[in-house]
Short mmCIF file of C-alpha atoms and ligand atoms in Angstrom, two decimals:
data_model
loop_
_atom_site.label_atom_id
_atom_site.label_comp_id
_atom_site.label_asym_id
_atom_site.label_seq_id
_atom_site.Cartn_x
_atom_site.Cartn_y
_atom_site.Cartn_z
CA UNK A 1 -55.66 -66.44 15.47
CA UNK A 2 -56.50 -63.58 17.49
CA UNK A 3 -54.42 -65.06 20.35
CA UNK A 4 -51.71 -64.92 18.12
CA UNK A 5 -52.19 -61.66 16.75
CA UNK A 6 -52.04 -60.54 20.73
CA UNK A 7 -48.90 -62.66 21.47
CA UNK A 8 -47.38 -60.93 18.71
CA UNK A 9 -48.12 -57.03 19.82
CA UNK A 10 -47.09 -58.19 23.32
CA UNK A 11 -43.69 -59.60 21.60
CA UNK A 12 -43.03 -55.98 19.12
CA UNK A 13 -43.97 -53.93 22.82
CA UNK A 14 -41.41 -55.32 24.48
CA UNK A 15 -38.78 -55.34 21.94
CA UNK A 16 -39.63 -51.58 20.84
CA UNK A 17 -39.46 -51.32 24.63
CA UNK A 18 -35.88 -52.67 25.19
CA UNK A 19 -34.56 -51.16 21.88
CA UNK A 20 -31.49 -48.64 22.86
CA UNK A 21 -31.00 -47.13 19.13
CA UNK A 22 -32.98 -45.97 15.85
CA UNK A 23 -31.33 -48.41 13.78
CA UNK A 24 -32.28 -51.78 16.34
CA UNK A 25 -35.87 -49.97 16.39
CA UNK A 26 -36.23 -49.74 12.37
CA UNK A 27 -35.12 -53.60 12.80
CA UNK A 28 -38.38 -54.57 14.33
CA UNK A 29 -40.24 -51.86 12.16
CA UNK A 30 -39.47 -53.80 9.38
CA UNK A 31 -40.21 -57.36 10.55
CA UNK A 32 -43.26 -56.82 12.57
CA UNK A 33 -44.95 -54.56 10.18
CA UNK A 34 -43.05 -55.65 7.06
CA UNK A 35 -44.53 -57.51 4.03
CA UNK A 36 -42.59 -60.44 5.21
CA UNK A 37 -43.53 -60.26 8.53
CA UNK A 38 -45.69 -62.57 11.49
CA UNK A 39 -48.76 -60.14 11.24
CA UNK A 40 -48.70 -60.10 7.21
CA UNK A 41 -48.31 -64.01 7.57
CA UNK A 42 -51.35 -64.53 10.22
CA UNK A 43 -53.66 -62.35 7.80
CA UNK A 44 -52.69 -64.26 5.12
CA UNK A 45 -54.46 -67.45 6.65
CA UNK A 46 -57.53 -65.27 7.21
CA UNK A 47 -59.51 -67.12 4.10
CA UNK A 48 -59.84 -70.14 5.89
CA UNK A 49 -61.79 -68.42 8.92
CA UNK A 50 -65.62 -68.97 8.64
CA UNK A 51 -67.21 -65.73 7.50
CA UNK A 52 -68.39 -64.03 10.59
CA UNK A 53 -65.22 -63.84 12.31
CA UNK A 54 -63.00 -62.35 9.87
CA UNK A 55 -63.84 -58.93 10.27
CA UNK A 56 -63.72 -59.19 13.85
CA UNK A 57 -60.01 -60.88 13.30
CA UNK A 58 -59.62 -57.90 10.98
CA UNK A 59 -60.49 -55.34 13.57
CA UNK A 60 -57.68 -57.06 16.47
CA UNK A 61 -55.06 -57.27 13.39
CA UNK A 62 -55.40 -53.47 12.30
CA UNK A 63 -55.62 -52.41 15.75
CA UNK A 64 -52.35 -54.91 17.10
CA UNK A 65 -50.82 -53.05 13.50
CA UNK A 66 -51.80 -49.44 14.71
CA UNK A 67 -50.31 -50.41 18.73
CA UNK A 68 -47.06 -51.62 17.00
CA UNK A 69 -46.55 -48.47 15.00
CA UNK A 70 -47.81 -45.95 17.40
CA UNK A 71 -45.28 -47.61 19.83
CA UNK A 72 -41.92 -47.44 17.21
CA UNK A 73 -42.91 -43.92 16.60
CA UNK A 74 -42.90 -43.17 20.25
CA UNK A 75 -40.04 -44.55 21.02
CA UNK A 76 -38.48 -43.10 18.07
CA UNK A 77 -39.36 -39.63 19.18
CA UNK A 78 -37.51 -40.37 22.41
CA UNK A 79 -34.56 -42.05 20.74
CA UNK A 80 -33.99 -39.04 18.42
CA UNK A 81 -34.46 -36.63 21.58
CA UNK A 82 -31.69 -38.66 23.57
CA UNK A 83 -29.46 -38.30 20.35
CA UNK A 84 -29.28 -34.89 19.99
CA UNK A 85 -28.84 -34.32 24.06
CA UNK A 86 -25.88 -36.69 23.78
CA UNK A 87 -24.52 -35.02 21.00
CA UNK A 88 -24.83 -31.23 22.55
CA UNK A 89 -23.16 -32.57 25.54
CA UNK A 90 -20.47 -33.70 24.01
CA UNK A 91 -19.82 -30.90 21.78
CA UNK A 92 -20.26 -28.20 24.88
CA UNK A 93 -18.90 -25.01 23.92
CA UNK A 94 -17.15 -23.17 27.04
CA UNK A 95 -18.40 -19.49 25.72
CA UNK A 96 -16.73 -17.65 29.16
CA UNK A 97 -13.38 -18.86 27.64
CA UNK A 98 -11.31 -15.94 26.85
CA UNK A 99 -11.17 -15.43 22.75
CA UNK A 100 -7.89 -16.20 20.62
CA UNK A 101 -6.87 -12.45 19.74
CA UNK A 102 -7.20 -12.16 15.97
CA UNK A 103 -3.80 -10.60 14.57
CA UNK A 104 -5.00 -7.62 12.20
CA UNK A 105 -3.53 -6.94 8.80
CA UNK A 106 -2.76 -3.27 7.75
CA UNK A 107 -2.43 -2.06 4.16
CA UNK A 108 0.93 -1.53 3.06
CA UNK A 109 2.29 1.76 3.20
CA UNK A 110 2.67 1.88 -0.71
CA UNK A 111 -0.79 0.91 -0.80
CA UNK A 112 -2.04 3.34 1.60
CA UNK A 113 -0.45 6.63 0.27
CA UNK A 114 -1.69 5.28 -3.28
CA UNK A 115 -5.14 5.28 -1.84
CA UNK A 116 -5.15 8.82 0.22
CA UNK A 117 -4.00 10.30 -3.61
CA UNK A 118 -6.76 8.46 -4.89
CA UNK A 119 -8.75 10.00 -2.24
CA UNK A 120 -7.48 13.31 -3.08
CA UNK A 121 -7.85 13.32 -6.42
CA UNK A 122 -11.96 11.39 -6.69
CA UNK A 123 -13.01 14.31 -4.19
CA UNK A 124 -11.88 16.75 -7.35
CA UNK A 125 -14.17 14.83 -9.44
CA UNK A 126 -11.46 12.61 -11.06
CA UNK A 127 -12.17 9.05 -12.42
CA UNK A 128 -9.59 6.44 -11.75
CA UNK A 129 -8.21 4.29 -14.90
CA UNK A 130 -6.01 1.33 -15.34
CA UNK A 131 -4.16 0.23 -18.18
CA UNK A 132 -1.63 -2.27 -18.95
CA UNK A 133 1.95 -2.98 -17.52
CA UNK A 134 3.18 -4.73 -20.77
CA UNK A 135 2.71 -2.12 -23.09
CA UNK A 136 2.86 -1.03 -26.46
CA UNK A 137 6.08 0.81 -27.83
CA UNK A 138 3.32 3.09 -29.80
CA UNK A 139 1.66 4.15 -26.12
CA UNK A 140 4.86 3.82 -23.73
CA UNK A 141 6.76 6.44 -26.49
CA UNK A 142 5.70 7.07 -29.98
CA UNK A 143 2.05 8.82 -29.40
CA UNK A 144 3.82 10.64 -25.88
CA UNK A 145 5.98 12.59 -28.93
CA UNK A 146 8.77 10.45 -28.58
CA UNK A 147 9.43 8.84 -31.93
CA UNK A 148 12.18 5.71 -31.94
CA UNK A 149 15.22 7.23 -31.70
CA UNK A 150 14.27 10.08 -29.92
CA UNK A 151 17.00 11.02 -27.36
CA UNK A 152 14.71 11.52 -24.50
CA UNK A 153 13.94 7.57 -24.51
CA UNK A 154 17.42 7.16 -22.81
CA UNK A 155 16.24 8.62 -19.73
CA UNK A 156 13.81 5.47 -19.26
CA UNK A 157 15.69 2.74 -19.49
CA UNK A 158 13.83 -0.16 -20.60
CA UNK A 159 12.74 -3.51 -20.46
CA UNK A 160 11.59 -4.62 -24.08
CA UNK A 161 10.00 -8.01 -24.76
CA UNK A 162 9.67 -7.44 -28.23
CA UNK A 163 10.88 -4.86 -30.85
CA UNK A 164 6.95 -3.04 -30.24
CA UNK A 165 6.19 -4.70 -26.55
CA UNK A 166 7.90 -3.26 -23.33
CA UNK A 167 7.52 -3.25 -19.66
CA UNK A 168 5.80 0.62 -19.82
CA UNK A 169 8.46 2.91 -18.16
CA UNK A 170 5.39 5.38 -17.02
CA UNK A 171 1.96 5.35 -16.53
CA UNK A 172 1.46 8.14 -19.25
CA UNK A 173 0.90 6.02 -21.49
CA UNK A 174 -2.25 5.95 -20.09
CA UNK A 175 -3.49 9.22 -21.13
CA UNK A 176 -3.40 8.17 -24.59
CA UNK A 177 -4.96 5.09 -24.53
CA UNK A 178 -7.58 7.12 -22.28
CA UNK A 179 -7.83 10.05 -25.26
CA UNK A 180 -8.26 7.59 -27.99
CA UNK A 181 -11.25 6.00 -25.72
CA UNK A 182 -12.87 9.54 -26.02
CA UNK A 183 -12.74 9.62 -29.90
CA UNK A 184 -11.68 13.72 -29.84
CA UNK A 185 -14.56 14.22 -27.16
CA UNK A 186 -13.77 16.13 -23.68
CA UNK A 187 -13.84 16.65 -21.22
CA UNK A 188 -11.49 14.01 -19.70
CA UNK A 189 -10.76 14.20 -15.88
CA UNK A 190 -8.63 10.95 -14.65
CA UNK A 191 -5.84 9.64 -12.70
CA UNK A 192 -3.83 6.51 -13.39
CA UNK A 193 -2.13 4.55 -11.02
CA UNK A 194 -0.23 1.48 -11.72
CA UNK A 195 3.21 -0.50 -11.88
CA UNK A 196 6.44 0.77 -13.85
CA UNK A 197 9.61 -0.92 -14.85
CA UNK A 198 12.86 0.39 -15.82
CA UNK A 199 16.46 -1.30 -16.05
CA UNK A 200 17.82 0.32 -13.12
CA UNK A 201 20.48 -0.49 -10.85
CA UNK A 202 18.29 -0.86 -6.92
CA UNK A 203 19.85 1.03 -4.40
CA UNK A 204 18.42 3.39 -1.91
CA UNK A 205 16.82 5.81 -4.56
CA UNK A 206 16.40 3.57 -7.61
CA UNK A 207 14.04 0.30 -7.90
CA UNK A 208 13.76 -1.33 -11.03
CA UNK A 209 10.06 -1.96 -10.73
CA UNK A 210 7.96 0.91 -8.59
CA UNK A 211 5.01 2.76 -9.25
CA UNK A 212 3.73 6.26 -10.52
CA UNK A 213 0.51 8.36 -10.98
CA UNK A 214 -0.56 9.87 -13.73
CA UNK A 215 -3.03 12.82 -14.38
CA UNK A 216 -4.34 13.99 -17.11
CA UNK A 217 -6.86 17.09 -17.26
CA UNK A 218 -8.64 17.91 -21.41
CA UNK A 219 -11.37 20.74 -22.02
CA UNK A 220 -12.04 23.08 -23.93
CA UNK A 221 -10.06 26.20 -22.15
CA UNK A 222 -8.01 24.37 -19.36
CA UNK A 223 -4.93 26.18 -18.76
CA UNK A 224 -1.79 26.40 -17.09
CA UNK A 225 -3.71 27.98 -14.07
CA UNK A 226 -6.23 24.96 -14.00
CA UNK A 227 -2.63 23.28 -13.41
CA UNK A 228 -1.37 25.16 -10.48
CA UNK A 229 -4.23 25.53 -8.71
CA UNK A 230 -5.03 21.36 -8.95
CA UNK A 231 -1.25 20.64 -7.73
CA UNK A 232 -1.57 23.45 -4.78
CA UNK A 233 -4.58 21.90 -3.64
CA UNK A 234 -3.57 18.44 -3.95
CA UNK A 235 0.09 18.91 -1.78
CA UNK A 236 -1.54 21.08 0.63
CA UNK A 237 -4.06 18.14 1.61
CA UNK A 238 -0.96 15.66 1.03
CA UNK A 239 1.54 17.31 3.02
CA UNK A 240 -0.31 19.95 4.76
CA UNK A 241 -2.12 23.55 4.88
CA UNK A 242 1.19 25.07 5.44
CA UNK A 243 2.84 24.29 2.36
CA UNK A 244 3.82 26.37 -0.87
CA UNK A 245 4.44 25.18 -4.06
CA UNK A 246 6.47 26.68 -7.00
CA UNK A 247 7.01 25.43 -10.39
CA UNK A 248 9.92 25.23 -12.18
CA UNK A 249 10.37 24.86 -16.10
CA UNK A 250 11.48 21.43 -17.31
CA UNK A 251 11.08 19.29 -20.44
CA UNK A 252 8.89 16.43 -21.19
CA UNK A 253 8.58 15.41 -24.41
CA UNK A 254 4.58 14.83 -23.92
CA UNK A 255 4.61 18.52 -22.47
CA UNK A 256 4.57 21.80 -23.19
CA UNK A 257 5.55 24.00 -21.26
CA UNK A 258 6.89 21.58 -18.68
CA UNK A 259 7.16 22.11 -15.33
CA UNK A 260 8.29 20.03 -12.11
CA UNK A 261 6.76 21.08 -8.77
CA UNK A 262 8.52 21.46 -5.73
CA UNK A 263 7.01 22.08 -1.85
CA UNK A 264 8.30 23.52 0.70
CA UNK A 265 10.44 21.62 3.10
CA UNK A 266 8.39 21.53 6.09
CA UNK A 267 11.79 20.35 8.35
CA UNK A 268 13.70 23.62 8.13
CA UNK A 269 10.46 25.60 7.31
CA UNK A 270 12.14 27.20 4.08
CA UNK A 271 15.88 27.70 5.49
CA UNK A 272 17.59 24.65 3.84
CA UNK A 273 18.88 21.39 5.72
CA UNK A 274 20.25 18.17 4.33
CA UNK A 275 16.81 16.84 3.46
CA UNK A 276 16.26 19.55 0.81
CA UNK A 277 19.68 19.76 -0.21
CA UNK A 278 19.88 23.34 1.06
CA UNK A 279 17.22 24.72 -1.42
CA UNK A 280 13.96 24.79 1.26
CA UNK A 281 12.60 22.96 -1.59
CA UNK A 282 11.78 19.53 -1.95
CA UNK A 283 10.72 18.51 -6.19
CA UNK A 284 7.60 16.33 -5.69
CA UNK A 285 6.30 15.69 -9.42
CA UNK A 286 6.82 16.51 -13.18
CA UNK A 287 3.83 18.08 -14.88
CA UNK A 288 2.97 20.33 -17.60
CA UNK A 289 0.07 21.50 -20.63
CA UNK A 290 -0.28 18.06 -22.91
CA UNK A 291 1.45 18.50 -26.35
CA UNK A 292 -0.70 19.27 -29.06
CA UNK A 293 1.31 16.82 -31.31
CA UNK A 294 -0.09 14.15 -28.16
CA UNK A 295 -3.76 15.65 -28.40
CA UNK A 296 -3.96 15.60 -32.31
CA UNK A 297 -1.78 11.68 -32.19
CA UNK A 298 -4.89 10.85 -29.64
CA UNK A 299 -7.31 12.13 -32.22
CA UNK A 300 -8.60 15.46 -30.59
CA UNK A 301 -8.43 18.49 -31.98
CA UNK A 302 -5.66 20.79 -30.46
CA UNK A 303 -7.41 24.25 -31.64
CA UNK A 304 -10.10 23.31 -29.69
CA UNK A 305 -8.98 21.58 -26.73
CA UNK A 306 -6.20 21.80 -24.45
CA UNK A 307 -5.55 20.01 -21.18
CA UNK A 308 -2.93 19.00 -18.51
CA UNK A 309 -0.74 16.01 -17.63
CA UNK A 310 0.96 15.72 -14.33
CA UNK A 311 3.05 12.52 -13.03
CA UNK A 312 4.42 11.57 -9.82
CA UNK A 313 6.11 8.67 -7.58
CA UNK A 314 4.51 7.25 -4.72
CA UNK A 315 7.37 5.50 -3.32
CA UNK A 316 8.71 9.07 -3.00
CA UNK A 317 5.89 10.88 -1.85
CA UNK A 318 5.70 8.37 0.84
CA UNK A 319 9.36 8.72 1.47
CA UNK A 320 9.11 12.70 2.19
CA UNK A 321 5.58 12.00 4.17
CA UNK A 322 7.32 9.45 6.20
CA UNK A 323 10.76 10.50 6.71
CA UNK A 324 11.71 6.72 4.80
CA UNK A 325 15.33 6.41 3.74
CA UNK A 326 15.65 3.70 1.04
CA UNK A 327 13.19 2.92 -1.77
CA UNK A 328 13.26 -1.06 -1.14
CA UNK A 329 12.07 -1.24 2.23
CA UNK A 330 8.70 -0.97 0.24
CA UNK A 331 9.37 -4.58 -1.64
CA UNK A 332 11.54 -6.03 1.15
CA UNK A 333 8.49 -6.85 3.32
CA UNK A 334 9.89 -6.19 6.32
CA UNK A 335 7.32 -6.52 9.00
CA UNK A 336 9.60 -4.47 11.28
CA UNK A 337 9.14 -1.28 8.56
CA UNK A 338 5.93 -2.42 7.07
CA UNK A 339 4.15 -2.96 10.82
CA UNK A 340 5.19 0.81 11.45
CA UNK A 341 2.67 1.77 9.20
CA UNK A 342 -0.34 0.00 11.15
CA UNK A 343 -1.86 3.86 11.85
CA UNK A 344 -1.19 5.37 9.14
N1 DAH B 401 6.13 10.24 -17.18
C1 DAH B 401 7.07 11.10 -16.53
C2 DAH B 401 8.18 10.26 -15.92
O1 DAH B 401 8.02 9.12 -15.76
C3 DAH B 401 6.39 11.89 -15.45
C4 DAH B 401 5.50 12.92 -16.01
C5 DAH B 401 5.98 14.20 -16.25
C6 DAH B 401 4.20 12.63 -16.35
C7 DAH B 401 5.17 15.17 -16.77
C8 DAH B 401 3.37 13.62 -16.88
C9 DAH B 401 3.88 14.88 -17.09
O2 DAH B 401 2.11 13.38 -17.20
O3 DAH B 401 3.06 15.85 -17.60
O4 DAH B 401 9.22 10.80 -15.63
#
């Protein structure tokens, strides 16, 4: 029996010796050490040994047991160790190669002058908010003092979904929805920017869809001054140190008084070319004191609190800043106008 036991280690050895792969070497784990297996089967005839010579049996079949396994375990080491240096070597990275240049994006330009107002506007302690582009009839008009029928509507042309629901023409509807959030409190220091729509015609100055930002400044005691001196600080870091501003009366319905703002044209320095139409001044955005008919719609008290409202176009902004010709080379994607930008 014992002979046999010894045959049988000499037999797993050799195999666990010649094996080439983990899966041939869990082979003979499993039917030299397995419950099925010679060793198992040997033991099992142990009972018919006299007494005194099982445990000495016992003793060569543990230790033939312990030879086997200590041997598949070395081997498996090895095995594993040959595995992973195959599979480095054939997976070599070359790191000298030279790397693939990464192409890098750039914002768009629409985006980018968006942002630097943004900029502008946080560093004056202004919040940013965003509203809806499908938008209420109430919020686009009514509650900006322009009740249905009101003839100042025809200036926006618009796209309506329903008889209440349109595409919002500005984003002032935003500083109601923004008042009404602040249930008559103040103060209320925010700019909106977002998407408009109108049923324009494209061409070089028109776009049906562009976009706008909206202001809107309520306190107690904010006045026309507060309003000047915001807008003067905002073009000069837009559009340089150098730059005066005047106001002009106009007429929003949302405003009053009204005012648009103009700077001056930086190309002739004041004189008048073809870029400011002669005037040496160039109108950048429509502003004005908020309505108290919009203050007391929003529910705040207009005795108490006053504030200003100021709107302007991007697209045109960026224009002036960037000498840009037609409005739809910012939806055209171009990558010839749009890569221009990269710096910028
Ligand atoms: N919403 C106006 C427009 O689209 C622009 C505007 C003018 C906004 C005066 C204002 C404002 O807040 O006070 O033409």
């Amino acid at each position: 029996m014992q002979e046999r036991l010894l045959e049988l280690k000499q037999e797993a050895l050799d195999q666990v010796e010649a094996s080439r792969d983990l899966k041939t070497l869990n082979d003979i784990r499993v039917s030299f050490l397995g419950k099925k297996g010679p060793i198992t089967e040997v033991l099992k005839g142990m009972g018919k040994l006299p007494a005194e010579e099982r445990p000495i049996v016992g003793e060569v079949a543990n230790k033939v047991r312990e030879a086997i396994s200590n041997a598949i375990e070395g081997k498996q080491a090895t095995l594993e160790k040959a595995e992973v240096e195959k599979k480095l070597a054939s997976q070599k990275i070359d790191v000298t190669l030279p790397g693939r240049p990464v192409r890098k994006g750039s914002k768009h330009p629409l985006t980018a002058i968006i942002q630097e107002i943004e900029d502008l506007f946080i560093g004056m302690g202004y919040t940013i908010a965003e509203g809806p582009e499908v938008e209420k009839d109430y919020y686009n008009f009514e509650a900006l003092n322009l009740p249905k029928g009101h003839p100042a509507r025809d200036m926006q042309d618009s796209f309506y979904i329903t008889e209440e629901t349109l595409l919002r023409t500005q984003t002032s509807p935003m500083q109601v929805r923004t008042m009404e959030k602040h249930e008559g409190r103040g103060p209320i220091k925010i700019i909106c920017p977002g998407k408009v729509y109108r049923r324009d015609n494209d061409d070089a100055t028109h776009s049906h869809q562009f976009t706008q930002i909206e202001g809107l400044v309520v306190d107690e005691n904010i006045r026309m001054s507060d309003l000047k001196g915001t807008l003067k600080v905002f073009a000069q870091k837009l559009f340089g140190e150098d730059r005066e501003i005047r106001l002009r009366p106009s007429f929003f319905p949302f405003t009053e008084p009204s005012v648009e703002m103009d700077i001056s044209c930086k190309i002739c320095n004041g004189k008048g070319c073809n870029v400011c139409k002669g005037t040496g001044w160039i109108e950048i955005l429509g502003a004005g004191m908020v309505h108290p008919n919009v203050l007391e719609m929003a529910g705040f008290d207009s005795k108490k609190y006053t504030g200003f409202a100021f709107g302007m176009g991007p697209e045109r902004i960026a224009m002036l800043k960037y000498g840009i010709e037609d409005i739809r080379n910012f939806y055209i994607n171009d990558r010839r106008f749009i890569e221009q930008f990269r710096r910028a």
